[in-house]
């Protein structure tokens, strides 16, 4: 029998031995993504909660079983869900902006021509739209610290490739379905590489190895391939600068 409540959102579901999944939709929408990010920040303050993992339309909440019982955490989360209309939340102004130099030249933008064929834009127009965009981190996943950024204008609403690119390099900026993914590590992918940065979303040697947060804004600034190579050689935090607004 189909549960008539199954597709009513938000939904609270148990997940594993020490977690819950709060779902705001069954597919990605901007409203569900805003809700997941905002709910995660609120739930982060719950005593006993150890980890918050927001995804495109949901958020995982993990808790310490030695500190609190599942029914107690469930009650707190149910009250939090009922406290407001999460799906009607407006987008809050960004308080953290990452300024990231990016090269579209040569091998760094190996898929830029194909992306232009998909969008109908010239290369100059496509590059300018990326530079003008102010995408947010809408989820972090697939690899440690790796951000999904969005959303781009509707011209960029094309599917992932049907065939895999064998490997994109660290710092590859790839695009599909109005989203950008900034790759943390060498990886096969069905996303089109249109540019490359020296930014490292996963820095295992740093005090904060995964510096990005859901909701962070990105601003890309164009540089040449040789400038990007120099920043990559420099390493550390050379690939990007965080601006924190009061």
Short mmCIF file of C-alpha atoms in Angstrom, two decimals:
data_model
loop_
_atom_site.label_atom_id
_atom_site.label_comp_id
_atom_site.label_asym_id
_atom_site.label_seq_id
_atom_site.Cartn_x
_atom_site.Cartn_y
_atom_site.Cartn_z
CA UNK A 1 0.00 0.00 0.00
CA UNK A 2 1.25 3.50 -0.88
CA UNK A 3 1.64 5.76 2.11
CA UNK A 4 -0.46 8.89 1.34
CA UNK A 5 1.98 10.89 3.46
CA UNK A 6 5.04 9.66 1.55
CA UNK A 7 5.42 12.64 -0.75
CA UNK A 8 4.53 15.36 1.70
CA UNK A 9 7.49 17.49 2.62
CA UNK A 10 9.39 18.05 4.81
CA UNK A 11 9.94 14.41 5.78
CA UNK A 12 11.89 13.06 8.74
CA UNK A 13 13.36 9.60 8.21
CA UNK A 14 15.73 7.48 10.33
CA UNK A 15 19.10 6.88 8.69
CA UNK A 16 21.55 4.31 10.05
CA UNK A 17 22.29 3.81 13.71
CA UNK A 18 23.01 7.44 14.54
CA UNK A 19 21.24 9.63 12.04
CA UNK A 20 18.16 11.12 10.45
CA UNK A 21 17.46 12.38 6.94
CA UNK A 22 15.26 15.46 6.60
CA UNK A 23 13.95 15.69 3.02
CA UNK A 24 12.46 18.85 1.55
CA UNK A 25 11.68 17.42 -1.89
CA UNK A 26 12.33 14.31 -3.97
CA UNK A 27 14.21 16.36 -6.59
CA UNK A 28 16.44 19.41 -6.56
CA UNK A 29 14.64 22.75 -6.42
CA UNK A 30 16.03 26.10 -5.31
CA UNK A 31 13.45 26.28 -2.51
CA UNK A 32 14.27 22.80 -1.23
CA UNK A 33 17.98 23.57 -1.36
CA UNK A 34 17.53 26.80 0.61
CA UNK A 35 15.43 24.89 3.13
CA UNK A 36 18.05 22.15 3.53
CA UNK A 37 20.85 24.67 4.08
CA UNK A 38 18.86 26.76 6.55
CA UNK A 39 17.53 23.76 8.46
CA UNK A 40 21.04 22.33 8.72
CA UNK A 41 22.36 25.52 10.29
CA UNK A 42 19.53 25.53 12.85
CA UNK A 43 19.90 21.82 13.65
CA UNK A 44 23.65 22.24 14.11
CA UNK A 45 22.98 23.90 17.47
CA UNK A 46 21.01 20.92 18.84
CA UNK A 47 22.75 19.33 21.88
CA UNK A 48 24.06 15.90 20.94
CA UNK A 49 24.21 16.59 17.20
CA UNK A 50 27.68 15.72 15.88
CA UNK A 51 27.45 16.32 12.14
CA UNK A 52 25.29 18.11 9.59
CA UNK A 53 25.50 17.05 5.94
CA UNK A 54 23.30 19.14 3.61
CA UNK A 55 22.62 17.76 0.13
CA UNK A 56 20.74 19.22 -2.84
CA UNK A 57 17.25 18.78 -1.34
CA UNK A 58 17.85 17.15 2.05
CA UNK A 59 20.07 17.24 5.10
CA UNK A 60 21.53 14.40 7.13
CA UNK A 61 21.70 14.90 10.89
CA UNK A 62 24.00 12.66 12.92
CA UNK A 63 23.94 12.47 16.72
CA UNK A 64 26.00 10.98 19.55
CA UNK A 65 24.21 7.89 20.86
CA UNK A 66 26.17 8.15 24.12
CA UNK A 67 24.75 11.61 24.77
CA UNK A 68 21.14 11.39 23.64
CA UNK A 69 18.54 8.86 22.59
CA UNK A 70 17.02 8.64 19.11
CA UNK A 71 13.46 9.51 20.27
CA UNK A 72 14.74 12.67 21.96
CA UNK A 73 16.57 13.87 18.85
CA UNK A 74 13.55 12.96 16.72
CA UNK A 75 11.31 15.10 18.90
CA UNK A 76 13.67 18.08 18.64
CA UNK A 77 13.88 17.75 14.85
CA UNK A 78 10.11 17.37 14.50
CA UNK A 79 9.61 20.55 16.53
CA UNK A 80 12.17 22.35 14.39
CA UNK A 81 10.46 21.18 11.19
CA UNK A 82 7.14 22.48 12.51
CA UNK A 83 8.58 25.81 13.62
CA UNK A 84 8.34 27.52 10.20
CA UNK A 85 7.55 27.08 6.53
CA UNK A 86 11.02 26.01 5.42
CA UNK A 87 10.07 25.76 1.75
CA UNK A 88 8.98 29.41 1.67
CA UNK A 89 12.28 30.83 2.95
CA UNK A 90 13.84 33.57 0.80
CA UNK A 91 17.52 33.43 -0.13
CA UNK A 92 19.58 35.13 2.56
CA UNK A 93 22.38 37.53 1.52
CA UNK A 94 25.74 35.81 1.38
CA UNK A 95 28.04 36.44 4.34
CA UNK A 96 30.99 34.49 2.89
CA UNK A 97 32.30 35.14 -0.63
CA UNK A 98 35.15 33.21 -2.22
CA UNK A 99 37.16 35.12 -4.84
CA UNK A 100 38.66 32.49 -7.11
CA UNK A 101 40.94 33.13 -10.12
CA UNK A 102 40.05 30.92 -13.08
CA UNK A 103 41.64 30.17 -16.46
CA UNK A 104 39.56 29.35 -19.55
CA UNK A 105 42.63 29.08 -21.79
CA UNK A 106 43.89 26.08 -23.75
CA UNK A 107 43.72 22.74 -21.94
CA UNK A 108 42.20 24.46 -18.90
CA UNK A 109 39.03 25.06 -20.93
CA UNK A 110 39.11 21.91 -23.01
CA UNK A 111 35.30 21.53 -23.01
CA UNK A 112 34.40 25.21 -23.40
CA UNK A 113 33.66 24.85 -27.12
CA UNK A 114 31.26 21.94 -26.53
CA UNK A 115 29.55 23.89 -23.76
CA UNK A 116 29.06 26.78 -26.17
CA UNK A 117 27.46 24.41 -28.68
CA UNK A 118 25.04 23.32 -25.95
CA UNK A 119 24.20 26.84 -24.78
CA UNK A 120 24.20 28.64 -28.13
CA UNK A 121 26.56 31.25 -26.68
CA UNK A 122 29.82 32.46 -28.14
CA UNK A 123 32.93 31.72 -26.08
CA UNK A 124 33.12 35.37 -25.07
CA UNK A 125 29.48 35.35 -23.94
CA UNK A 126 29.87 32.02 -22.10
CA UNK A 127 32.96 33.17 -20.22
CA UNK A 128 31.32 36.47 -19.32
CA UNK A 129 28.24 34.71 -17.94
CA UNK A 130 30.45 32.59 -15.67
CA UNK A 131 32.33 35.69 -14.51
CA UNK A 132 29.06 37.59 -13.93
CA UNK A 133 27.40 34.70 -12.06
CA UNK A 134 27.33 34.64 -8.28
CA UNK A 135 26.76 30.91 -7.70
CA UNK A 136 26.31 29.52 -4.20
CA UNK A 137 27.59 26.27 -2.76
CA UNK A 138 24.37 24.23 -2.95
CA UNK A 139 25.94 20.97 -1.75
CA UNK A 140 29.29 19.41 -0.92
CA UNK A 141 29.94 15.80 -1.83
CA UNK A 142 31.18 13.06 -4.16
CA UNK A 143 34.71 13.77 -2.89
CA UNK A 144 35.85 15.47 0.35
CA UNK A 145 35.11 19.19 0.25
CA UNK A 146 33.98 19.16 -3.39
CA UNK A 147 31.32 21.81 -4.08
CA UNK A 148 28.32 21.85 -6.38
CA UNK A 149 27.63 25.48 -7.32
CA UNK A 150 24.51 27.02 -8.79
CA UNK A 151 22.48 28.05 -10.43
CA UNK A 152 23.61 29.41 -13.80
CA UNK A 153 21.25 31.03 -16.35
CA UNK A 154 18.82 28.77 -18.22
CA UNK A 155 21.12 28.52 -21.26
CA UNK A 156 23.28 26.19 -19.16
CA UNK A 157 20.48 23.70 -18.52
CA UNK A 158 21.95 20.89 -20.61
CA UNK A 159 22.51 17.27 -19.49
CA UNK A 160 25.74 15.60 -18.47
CA UNK A 161 27.68 13.84 -21.23
CA UNK A 162 26.56 10.32 -22.08
CA UNK A 163 30.21 9.22 -22.17
CA UNK A 164 32.73 9.71 -19.38
CA UNK A 165 35.81 11.87 -19.65
CA UNK A 166 38.55 9.57 -18.40
CA UNK A 167 39.95 12.16 -16.00
CA UNK A 168 39.76 15.85 -15.17
CA UNK A 169 42.53 17.39 -13.05
CA UNK A 170 42.27 18.91 -9.57
CA UNK A 171 40.76 22.39 -9.83
CA UNK A 172 38.76 21.54 -12.95
CA UNK A 173 35.64 23.71 -13.21
CA UNK A 174 32.95 21.64 -14.90
CA UNK A 175 29.38 22.35 -15.93
CA UNK A 176 26.00 20.70 -16.62
CA UNK A 177 22.33 21.12 -15.57
CA UNK A 178 22.90 24.79 -14.61
CA UNK A 179 25.49 23.76 -12.04
CA UNK A 180 29.24 24.01 -11.71
CA UNK A 181 31.37 21.40 -9.96
CA UNK A 182 34.88 22.33 -8.83
CA UNK A 183 36.83 19.09 -8.64
CA UNK A 184 38.94 18.44 -5.56
CA UNK A 185 40.89 15.50 -7.03
CA UNK A 186 41.67 13.90 -10.40
CA UNK A 187 38.48 12.12 -11.39
CA UNK A 188 36.47 10.65 -14.26
CA UNK A 189 33.32 12.65 -14.96
CA UNK A 190 30.40 13.20 -17.28
CA UNK A 191 30.53 16.95 -16.64
CA UNK A 192 32.16 19.28 -19.20
CA UNK A 193 35.40 20.99 -18.13
CA UNK A 194 35.21 24.64 -19.16
CA UNK A 195 37.97 26.10 -16.98
CA UNK A 196 40.46 25.36 -14.22
CA UNK A 197 41.41 26.99 -10.94
CA UNK A 198 44.19 26.56 -8.41
CA UNK A 199 41.63 26.52 -5.61
CA UNK A 200 41.77 23.46 -3.36
CA UNK A 201 38.39 22.65 -1.78
CA UNK A 202 40.08 19.84 0.18
CA UNK A 203 43.24 20.81 2.09
CA UNK A 204 44.13 17.84 4.33
CA UNK A 205 47.14 19.59 5.85
CA UNK A 206 45.13 22.65 6.96
CA UNK A 207 43.48 23.24 10.32
CA UNK A 208 40.17 23.39 8.46
CA UNK A 209 40.64 20.81 5.66
CA UNK A 210 37.28 21.52 4.01
CA UNK A 211 36.93 25.33 4.03
CA UNK A 212 33.70 25.63 2.05
CA UNK A 213 30.23 25.77 3.58
CA UNK A 214 26.82 25.34 2.03
CA UNK A 215 25.57 28.82 1.10
CA UNK A 216 29.02 30.30 0.38
CA UNK A 217 29.08 32.49 -2.73
CA UNK A 218 31.71 32.27 -5.48
CA UNK A 219 33.02 35.08 -7.65
CA UNK A 220 35.34 34.00 -10.45
CA UNK A 221 38.07 36.31 -11.79
CA UNK A 222 39.71 35.54 -15.13
CA UNK A 223 43.45 34.83 -15.35
CA UNK A 224 45.69 33.26 -17.99
CA UNK A 225 46.77 29.63 -18.11
CA UNK A 226 50.32 30.59 -17.08
CA UNK A 227 49.01 32.57 -14.11
CA UNK A 228 46.89 29.60 -13.05
CA UNK A 229 49.90 27.29 -13.33
CA UNK A 230 51.92 29.63 -11.12
CA UNK A 231 49.16 29.67 -8.48
CA UNK A 232 48.94 25.88 -8.62
CA UNK A 233 52.69 25.59 -8.01
CA UNK A 234 52.40 28.03 -5.10
CA UNK A 235 49.76 25.84 -3.45
CA UNK A 236 48.28 26.50 -0.03
CA UNK A 237 45.60 29.19 -0.04
CA UNK A 238 46.93 30.90 -3.20
CA UNK A 239 44.00 29.66 -5.30
CA UNK A 240 41.30 31.69 -3.58
CA UNK A 241 40.49 34.38 -1.05
CA UNK A 242 37.63 34.35 1.44
CA UNK A 243 35.77 37.61 2.07
CA UNK A 244 33.64 37.55 5.22
CA UNK A 245 30.90 40.18 5.38
CA UNK A 246 29.66 41.50 8.70
#
